[in-house]
CSV table of C-alpha atoms in Angstrom, one decimal:
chain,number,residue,atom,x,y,z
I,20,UNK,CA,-3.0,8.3,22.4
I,21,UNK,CA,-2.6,6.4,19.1
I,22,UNK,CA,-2.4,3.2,19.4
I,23,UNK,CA,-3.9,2.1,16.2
I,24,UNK,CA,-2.6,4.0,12.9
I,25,UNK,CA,-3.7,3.7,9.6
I,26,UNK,CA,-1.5,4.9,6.6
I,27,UNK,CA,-3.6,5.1,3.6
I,28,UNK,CA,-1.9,5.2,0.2
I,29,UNK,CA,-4.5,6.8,-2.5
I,30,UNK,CA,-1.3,8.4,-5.5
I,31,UNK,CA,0.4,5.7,-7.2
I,32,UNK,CA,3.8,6.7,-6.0
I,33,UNK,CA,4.5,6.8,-2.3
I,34,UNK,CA,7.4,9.4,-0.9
I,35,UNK,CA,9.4,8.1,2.1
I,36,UNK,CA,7.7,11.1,4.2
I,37,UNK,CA,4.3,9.3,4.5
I,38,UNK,CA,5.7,5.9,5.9
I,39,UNK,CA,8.7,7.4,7.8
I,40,UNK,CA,6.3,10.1,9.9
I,41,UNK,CA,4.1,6.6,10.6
I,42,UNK,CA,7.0,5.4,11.8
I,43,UNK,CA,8.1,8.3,14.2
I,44,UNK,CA,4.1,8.8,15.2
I,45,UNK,CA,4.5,5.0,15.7
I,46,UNK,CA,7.8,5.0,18.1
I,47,UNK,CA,6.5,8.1,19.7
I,48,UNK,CA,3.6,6.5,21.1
I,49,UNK,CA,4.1,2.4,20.8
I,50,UNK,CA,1.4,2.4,17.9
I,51,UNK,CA,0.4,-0.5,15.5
I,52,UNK,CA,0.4,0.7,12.5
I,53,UNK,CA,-1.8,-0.5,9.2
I,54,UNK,CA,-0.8,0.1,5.7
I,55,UNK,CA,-3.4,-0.1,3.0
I,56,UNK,CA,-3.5,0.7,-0.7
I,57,UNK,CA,-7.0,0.7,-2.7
I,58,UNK,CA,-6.7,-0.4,-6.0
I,59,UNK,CA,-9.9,1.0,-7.6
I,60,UNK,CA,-11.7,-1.1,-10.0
I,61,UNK,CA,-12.4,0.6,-13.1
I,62,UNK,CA,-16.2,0.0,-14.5
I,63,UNK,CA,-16.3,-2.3,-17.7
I,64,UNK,CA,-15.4,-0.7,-20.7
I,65,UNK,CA,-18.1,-2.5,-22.2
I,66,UNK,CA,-21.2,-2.8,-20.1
I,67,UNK,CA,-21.4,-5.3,-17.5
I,68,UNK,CA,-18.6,-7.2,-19.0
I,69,UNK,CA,-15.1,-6.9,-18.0
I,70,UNK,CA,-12.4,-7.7,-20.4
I,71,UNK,CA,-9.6,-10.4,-19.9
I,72,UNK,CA,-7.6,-7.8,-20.7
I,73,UNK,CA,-8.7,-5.4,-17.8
I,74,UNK,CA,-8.7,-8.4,-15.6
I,75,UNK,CA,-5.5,-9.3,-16.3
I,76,UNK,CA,-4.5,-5.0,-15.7
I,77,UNK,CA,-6.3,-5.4,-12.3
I,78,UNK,CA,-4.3,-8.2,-11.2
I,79,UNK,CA,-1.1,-6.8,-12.0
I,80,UNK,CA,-2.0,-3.7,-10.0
I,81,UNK,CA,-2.7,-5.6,-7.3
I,82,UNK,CA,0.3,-7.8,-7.2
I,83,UNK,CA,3.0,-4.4,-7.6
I,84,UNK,CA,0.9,-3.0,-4.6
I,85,UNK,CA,1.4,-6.0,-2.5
I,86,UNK,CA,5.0,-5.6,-3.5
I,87,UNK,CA,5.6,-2.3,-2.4
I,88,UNK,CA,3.3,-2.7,1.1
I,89,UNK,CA,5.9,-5.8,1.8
I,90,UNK,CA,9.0,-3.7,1.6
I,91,UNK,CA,7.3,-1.0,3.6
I,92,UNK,CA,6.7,-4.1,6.0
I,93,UNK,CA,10.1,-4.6,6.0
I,94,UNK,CA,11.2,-1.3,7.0
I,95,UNK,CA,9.3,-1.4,10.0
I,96,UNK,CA,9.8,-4.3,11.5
I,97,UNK,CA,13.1,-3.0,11.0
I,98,UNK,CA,12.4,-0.3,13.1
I,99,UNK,CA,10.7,-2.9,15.5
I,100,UNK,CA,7.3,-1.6,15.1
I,101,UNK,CA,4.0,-3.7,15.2
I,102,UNK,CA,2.8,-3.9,11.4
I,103,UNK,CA,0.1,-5.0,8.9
I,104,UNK,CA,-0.3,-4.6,5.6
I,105,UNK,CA,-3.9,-4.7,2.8
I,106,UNK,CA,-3.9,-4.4,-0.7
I,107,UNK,CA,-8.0,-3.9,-1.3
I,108,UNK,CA,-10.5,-4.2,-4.7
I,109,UNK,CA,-12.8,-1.2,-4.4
I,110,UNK,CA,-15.2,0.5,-6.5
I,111,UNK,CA,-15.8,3.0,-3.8
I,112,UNK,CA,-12.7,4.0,-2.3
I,113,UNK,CA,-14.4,6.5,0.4
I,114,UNK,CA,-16.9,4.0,1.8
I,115,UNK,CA,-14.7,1.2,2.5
I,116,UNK,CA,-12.3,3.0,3.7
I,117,UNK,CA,-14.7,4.4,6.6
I,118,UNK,CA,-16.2,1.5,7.5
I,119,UNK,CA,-12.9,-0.2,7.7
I,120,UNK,CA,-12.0,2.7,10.2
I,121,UNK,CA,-15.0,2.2,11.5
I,122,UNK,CA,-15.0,-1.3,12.3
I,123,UNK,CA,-11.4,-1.1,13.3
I,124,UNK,CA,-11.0,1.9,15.6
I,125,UNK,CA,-8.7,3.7,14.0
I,126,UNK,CA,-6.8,6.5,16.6
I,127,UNK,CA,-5.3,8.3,13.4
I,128,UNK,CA,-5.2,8.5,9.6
I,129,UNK,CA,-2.2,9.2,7.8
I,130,UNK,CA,-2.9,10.1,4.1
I,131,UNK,CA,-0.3,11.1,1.1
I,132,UNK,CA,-1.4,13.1,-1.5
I,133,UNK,CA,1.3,13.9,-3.7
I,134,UNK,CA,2.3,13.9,-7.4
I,135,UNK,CA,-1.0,14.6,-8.3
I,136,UNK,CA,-2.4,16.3,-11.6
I,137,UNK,CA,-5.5,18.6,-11.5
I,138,UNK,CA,-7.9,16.6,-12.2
I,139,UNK,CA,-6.5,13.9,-9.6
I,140,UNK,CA,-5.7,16.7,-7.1
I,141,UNK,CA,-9.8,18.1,-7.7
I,142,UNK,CA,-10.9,14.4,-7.3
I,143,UNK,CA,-8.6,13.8,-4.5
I,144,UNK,CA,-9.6,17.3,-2.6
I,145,UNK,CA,-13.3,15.4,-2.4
I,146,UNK,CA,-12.4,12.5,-1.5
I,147,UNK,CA,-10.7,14.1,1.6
I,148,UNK,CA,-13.4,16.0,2.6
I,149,UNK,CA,-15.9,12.8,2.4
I,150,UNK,CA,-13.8,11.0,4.4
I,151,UNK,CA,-13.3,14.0,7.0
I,152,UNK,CA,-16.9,14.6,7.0
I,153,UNK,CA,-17.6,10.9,8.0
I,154,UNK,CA,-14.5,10.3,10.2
I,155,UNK,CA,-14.4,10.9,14.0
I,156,UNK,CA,-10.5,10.6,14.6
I,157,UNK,CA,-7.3,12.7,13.6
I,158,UNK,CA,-6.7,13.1,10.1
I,159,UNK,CA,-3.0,13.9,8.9
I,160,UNK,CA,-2.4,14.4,5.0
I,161,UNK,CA,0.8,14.6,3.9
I,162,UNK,CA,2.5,15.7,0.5
């Protein structure tokens, strides 16, 4: 039923609930499952022009991301489960992350969205709803 499973980290801390009900989802139905964390790219502060020093703050985004999808790596193959992990550049979170389900045939979406202020939780109640509208799979969010 879900063979393919995509667990899609959007707050910058991740609870144990999203990756361990991939894991159970996972076990429950011999799934692959597919972390990813977008890293949004902020626009230049000045113009066109990015800074070294925003650069530099990219990068190390990137890196602790990589970091934290490997231990989640970890943990599943653990658990014996088939796994891949992406750390992804965007400026557009919402349309790269459907045409990557797109492109991939995604069975099922796993999403967290916790630990999130007002403004994030507004800006994060859109971007749900984009990706629902444009999604034809399950879609499971998860504080």
């Amino acid at each position: 039923m879900f063979k393919k499973i995509l667990v899609v980290f959007i707050t910058k801390e991740h609870t144990e609930h999203t990756y361990e009900t991939a894991f159970e989802i996972a076990k429950k139905f011999g799934s692959e499952i597919t972390f990813i964390k977008y890293i949004i790219k902020p626009p230049p502060k000045f113009g066109f022009f990015e800074t070294k020093g925003e650069k530099k703050q990219h990068e190390i985004e990137l890196r602790e991301a990589q970091v934290t999808l490997g231990h989640l790596e970890e943990l599943a193959k653990k658990e014996k489960l088939s796994v891949e992990s992406k750390v992804l550049s965007t400026e557009s979170f919402a349309e790269d992350l459907i045409s990557y389900m797109e492109s991939n045939k995604v069975d099922l979406i796993i999403v967290d969205s916790h630990s999130l202020d007002e403004a994030e939780e507004a800006e994060h109640k859109d971007l749900i709803h984009k990706i629902f509208k444009n999604i034809s799979c399950p879609f499971l969010t998860l504080k």
